[in-house]
Coordinates of N, CA and C in Angstrom, one line a residue:
X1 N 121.0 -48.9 13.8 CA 121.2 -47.8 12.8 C 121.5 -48.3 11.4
X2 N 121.3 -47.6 10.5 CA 121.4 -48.0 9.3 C 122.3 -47.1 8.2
X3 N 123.0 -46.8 9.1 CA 124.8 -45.7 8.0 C 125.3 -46.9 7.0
X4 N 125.4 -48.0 7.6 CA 125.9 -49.1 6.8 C 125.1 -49.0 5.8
X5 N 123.6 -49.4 5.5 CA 123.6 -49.3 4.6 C 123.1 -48.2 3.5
X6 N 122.7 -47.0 4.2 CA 122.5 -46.4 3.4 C 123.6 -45.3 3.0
X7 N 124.8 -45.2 3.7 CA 126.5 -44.2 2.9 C 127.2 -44.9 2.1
X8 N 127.2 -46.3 1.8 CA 127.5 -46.7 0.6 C 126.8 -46.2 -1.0
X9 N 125.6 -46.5 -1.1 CA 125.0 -45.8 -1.9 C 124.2 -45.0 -2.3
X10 N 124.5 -43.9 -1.2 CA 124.3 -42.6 -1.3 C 125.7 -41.8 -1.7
X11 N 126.7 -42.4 -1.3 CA 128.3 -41.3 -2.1 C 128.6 -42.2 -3.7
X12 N 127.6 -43.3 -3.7 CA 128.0 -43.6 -5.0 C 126.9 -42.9 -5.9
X13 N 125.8 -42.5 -5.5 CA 125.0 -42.1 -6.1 C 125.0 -40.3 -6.3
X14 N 125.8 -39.9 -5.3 CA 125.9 -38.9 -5.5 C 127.3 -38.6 -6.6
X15 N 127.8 -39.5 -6.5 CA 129.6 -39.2 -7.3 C 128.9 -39.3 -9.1
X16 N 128.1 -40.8 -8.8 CA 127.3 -40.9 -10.2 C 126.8 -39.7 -11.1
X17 N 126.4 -38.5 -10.2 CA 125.4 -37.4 -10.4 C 125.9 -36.3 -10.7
X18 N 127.5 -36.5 -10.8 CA 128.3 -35.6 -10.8 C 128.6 -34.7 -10.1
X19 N 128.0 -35.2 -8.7 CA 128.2 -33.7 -7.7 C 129.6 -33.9 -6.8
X20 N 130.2 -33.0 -6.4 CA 131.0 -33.1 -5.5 C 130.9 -33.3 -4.2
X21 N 131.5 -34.5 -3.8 CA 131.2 -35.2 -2.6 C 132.3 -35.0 -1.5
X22 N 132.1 -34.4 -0.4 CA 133.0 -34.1 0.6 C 133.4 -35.4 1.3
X23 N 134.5 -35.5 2.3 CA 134.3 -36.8 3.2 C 133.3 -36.6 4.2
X24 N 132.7 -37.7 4.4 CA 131.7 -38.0 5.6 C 132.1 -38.3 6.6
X25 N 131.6 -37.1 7.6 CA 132.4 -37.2 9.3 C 131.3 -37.4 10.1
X26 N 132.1 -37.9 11.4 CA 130.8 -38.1 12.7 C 130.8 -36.6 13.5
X27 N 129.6 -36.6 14.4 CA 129.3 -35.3 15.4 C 128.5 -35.8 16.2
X28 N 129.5 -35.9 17.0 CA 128.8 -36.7 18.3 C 128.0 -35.6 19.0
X29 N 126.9 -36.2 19.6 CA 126.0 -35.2 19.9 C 125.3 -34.1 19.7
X30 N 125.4 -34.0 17.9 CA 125.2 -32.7 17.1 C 123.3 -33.3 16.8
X31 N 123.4 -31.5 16.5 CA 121.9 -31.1 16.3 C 121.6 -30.7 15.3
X32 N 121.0 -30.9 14.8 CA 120.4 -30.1 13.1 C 120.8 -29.1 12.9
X33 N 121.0 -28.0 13.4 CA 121.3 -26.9 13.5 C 123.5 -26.7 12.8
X34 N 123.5 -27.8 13.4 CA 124.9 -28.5 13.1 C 125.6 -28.2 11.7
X35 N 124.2 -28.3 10.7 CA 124.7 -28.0 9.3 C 125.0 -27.0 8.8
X36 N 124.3 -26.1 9.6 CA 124.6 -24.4 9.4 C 126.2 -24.0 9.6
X37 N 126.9 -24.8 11.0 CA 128.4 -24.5 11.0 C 128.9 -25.1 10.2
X38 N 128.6 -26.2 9.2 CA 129.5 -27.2 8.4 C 129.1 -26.1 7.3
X39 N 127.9 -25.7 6.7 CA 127.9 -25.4 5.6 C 129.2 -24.1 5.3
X40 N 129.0 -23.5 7.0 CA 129.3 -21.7 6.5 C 130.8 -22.2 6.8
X41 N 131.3 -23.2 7.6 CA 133.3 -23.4 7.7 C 133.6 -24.0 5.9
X42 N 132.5 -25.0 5.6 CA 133.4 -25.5 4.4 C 132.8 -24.6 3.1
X43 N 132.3 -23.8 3.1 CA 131.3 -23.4 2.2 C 130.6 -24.1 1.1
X44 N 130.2 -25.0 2.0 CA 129.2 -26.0 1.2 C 127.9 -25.5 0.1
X45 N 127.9 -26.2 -0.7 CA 126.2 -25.4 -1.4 C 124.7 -26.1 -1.1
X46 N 125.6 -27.6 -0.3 CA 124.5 -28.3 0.0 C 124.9 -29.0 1.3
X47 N 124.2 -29.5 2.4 CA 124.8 -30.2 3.6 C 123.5 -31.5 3.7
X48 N 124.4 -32.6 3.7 CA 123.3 -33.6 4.1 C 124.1 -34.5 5.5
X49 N 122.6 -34.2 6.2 CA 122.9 -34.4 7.6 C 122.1 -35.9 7.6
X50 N 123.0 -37.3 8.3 CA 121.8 -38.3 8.7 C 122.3 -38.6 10.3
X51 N 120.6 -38.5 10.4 CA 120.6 -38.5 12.3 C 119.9 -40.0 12.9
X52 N 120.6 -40.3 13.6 CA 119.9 -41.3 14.1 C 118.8 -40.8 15.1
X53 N 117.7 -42.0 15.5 CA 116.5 -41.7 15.8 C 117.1 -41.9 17.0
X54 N 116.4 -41.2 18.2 CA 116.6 -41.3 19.8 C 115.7 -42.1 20.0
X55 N 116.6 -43.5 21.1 CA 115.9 -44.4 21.4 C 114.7 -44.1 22.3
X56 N 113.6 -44.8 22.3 CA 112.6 -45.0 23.0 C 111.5 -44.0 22.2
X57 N 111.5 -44.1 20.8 CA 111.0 -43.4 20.2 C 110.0 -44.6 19.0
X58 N 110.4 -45.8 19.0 CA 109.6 -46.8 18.7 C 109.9 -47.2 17.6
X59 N 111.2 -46.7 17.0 CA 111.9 -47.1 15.6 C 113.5 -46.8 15.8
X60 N 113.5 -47.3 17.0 CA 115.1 -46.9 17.2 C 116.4 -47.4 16.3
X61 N 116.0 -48.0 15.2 CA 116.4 -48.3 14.6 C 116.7 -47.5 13.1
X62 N 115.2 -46.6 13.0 CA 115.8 -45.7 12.2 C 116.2 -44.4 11.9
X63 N 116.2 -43.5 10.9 CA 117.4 -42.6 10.4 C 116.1 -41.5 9.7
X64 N 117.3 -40.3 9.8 CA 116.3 -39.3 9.3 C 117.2 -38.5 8.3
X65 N 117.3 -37.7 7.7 CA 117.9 -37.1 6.8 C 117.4 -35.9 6.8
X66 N 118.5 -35.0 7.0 CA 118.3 -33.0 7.2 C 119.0 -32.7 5.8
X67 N 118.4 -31.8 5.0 CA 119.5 -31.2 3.6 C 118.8 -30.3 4.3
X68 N 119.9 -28.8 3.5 CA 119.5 -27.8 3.4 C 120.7 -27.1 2.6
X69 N 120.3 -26.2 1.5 CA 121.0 -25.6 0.9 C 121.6 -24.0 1.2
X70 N 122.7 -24.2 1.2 CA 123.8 -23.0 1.3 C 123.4 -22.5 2.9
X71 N 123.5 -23.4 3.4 CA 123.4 -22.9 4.9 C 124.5 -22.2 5.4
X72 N 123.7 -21.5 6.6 CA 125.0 -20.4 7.1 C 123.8 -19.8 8.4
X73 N 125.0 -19.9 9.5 CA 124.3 -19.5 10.9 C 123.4 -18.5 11.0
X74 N 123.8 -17.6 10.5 CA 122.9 -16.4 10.8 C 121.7 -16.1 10.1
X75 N 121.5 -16.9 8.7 CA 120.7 -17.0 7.9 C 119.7 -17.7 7.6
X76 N 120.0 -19.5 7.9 CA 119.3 -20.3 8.0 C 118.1 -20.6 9.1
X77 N 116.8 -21.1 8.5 CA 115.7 -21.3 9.9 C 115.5 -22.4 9.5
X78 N 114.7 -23.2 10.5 CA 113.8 -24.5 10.0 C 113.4 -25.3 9.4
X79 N 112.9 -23.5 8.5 CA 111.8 -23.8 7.2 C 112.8 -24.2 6.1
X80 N 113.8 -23.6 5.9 CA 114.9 -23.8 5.1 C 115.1 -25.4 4.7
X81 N 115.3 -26.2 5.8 CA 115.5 -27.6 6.2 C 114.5 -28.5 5.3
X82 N 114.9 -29.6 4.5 CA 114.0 -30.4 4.1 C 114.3 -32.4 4.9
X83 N 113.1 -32.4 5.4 CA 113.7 -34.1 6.1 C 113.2 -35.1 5.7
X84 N 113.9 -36.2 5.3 CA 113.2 -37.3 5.2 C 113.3 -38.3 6.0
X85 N 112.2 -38.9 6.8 CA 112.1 -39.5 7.9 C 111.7 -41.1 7.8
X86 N 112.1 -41.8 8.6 CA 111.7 -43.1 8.7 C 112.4 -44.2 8.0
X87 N 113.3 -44.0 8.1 CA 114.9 -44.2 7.4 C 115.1 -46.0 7.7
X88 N 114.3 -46.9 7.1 CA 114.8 -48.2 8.1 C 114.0 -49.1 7.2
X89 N 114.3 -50.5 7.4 CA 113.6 -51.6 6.5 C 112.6 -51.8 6.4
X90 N 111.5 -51.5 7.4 CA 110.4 -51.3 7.5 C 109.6 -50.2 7.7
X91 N 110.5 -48.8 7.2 CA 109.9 -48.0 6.7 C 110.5 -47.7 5.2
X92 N 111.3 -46.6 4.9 CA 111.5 -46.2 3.4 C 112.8 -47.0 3.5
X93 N 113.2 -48.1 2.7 CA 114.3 -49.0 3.1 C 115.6 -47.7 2.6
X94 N 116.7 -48.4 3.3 CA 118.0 -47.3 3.0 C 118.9 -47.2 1.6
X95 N 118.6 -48.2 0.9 CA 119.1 -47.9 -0.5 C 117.7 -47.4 -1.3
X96 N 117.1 -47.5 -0.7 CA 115.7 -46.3 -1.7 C 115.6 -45.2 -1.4
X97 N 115.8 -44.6 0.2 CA 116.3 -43.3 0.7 C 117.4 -42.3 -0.1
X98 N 118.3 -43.0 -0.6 CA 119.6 -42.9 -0.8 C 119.7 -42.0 -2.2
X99 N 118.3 -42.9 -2.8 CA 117.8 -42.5 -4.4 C 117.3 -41.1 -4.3
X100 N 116.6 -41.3 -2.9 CA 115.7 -40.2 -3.3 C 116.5 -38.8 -2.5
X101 N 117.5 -38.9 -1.6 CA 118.5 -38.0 -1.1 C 119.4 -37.3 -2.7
X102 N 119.6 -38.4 -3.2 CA 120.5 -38.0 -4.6 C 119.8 -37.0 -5.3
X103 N 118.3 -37.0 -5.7 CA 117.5 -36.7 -6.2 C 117.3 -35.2 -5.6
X104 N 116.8 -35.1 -4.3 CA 117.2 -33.6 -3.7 C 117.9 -33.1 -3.7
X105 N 118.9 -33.6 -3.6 CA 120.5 -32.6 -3.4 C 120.5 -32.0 -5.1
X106 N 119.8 -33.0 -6.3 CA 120.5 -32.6 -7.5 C 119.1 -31.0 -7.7
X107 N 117.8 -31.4 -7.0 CA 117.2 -30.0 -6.9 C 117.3 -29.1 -7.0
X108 N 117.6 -29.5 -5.4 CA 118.4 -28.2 -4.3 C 119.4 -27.3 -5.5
X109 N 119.9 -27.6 -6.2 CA 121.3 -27.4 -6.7 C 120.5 -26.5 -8.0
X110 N 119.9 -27.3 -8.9 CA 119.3 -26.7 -9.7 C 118.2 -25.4 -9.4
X111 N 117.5 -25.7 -8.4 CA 116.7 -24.6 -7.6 C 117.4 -23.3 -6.8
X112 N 118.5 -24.0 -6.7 CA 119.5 -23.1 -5.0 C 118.4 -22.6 -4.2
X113 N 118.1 -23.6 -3.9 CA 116.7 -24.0 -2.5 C 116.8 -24.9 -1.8
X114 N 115.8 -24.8 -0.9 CA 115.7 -26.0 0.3 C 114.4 -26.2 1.0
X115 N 114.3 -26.7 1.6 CA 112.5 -26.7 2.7 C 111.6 -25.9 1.8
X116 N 111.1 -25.2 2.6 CA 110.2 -24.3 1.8 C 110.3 -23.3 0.8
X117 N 110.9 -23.5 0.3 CA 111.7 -22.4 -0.6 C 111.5 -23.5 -2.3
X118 N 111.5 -24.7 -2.3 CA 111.5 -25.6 -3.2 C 110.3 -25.6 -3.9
X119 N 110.4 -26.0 -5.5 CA 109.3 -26.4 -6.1 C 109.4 -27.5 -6.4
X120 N 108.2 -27.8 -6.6 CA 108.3 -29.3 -6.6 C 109.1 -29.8 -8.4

């Protein structure tokens, strides 16, 4: 897994950006869907979720990334969801991910969007 290196400079890049940065918790055995309880308990505007890859999947080494803006259970679908996948040194390395997570989240924010709902 690659948390090591890619929550180092992703809370510094987000702190850099001026956004407000929650602490980063674990959820053992959580599901994408996961963000929708975190968004609607803390009232988040933005949730970024990083999941490790399930092994036997041929990159078990790497990491995916779920945002989605202003989630909330009853509201949020899928489409909502924006992911960036392939999270590892030999794919999108983890401090270039990190750049481009910063980069969404400051969107997302600017847009008050997410997945499908975003312009480019």
């Amino acid at each position: 897994m690659n948390y090591e290196e890619i929550l180092p400079p992703l809370m510094a890049g987000l702190k850099q950006a001026g956004l407000k940065v929650g602490t980063p918790f674990f959820v053992r055995y959580g599901r994408v869907k996961i963000e929708d309880q975190i968004g609607e308990i803390l009232g988040a505007k933005v949730v970024i979720l990083l999941v490790g890859e399930r092994p036997g999947l041929g990159q078990s080494e790497s990491l995916s990334c779920y945002a989605v803006y202003s989630p909330r259970m009853a509201t949020t679908v899928e489409a909502d969801r924006t992911c960036i996948s392939n999270i590892h040194q030999g794919g999108t390395p983890p401090v270039e991910a990190a750049a481009v997570i910063v980069d969404l989240a400051k969107r997302m924010l600017e847009q008050k969007a997410s997945g499908i709902n975003m312009t480019r």
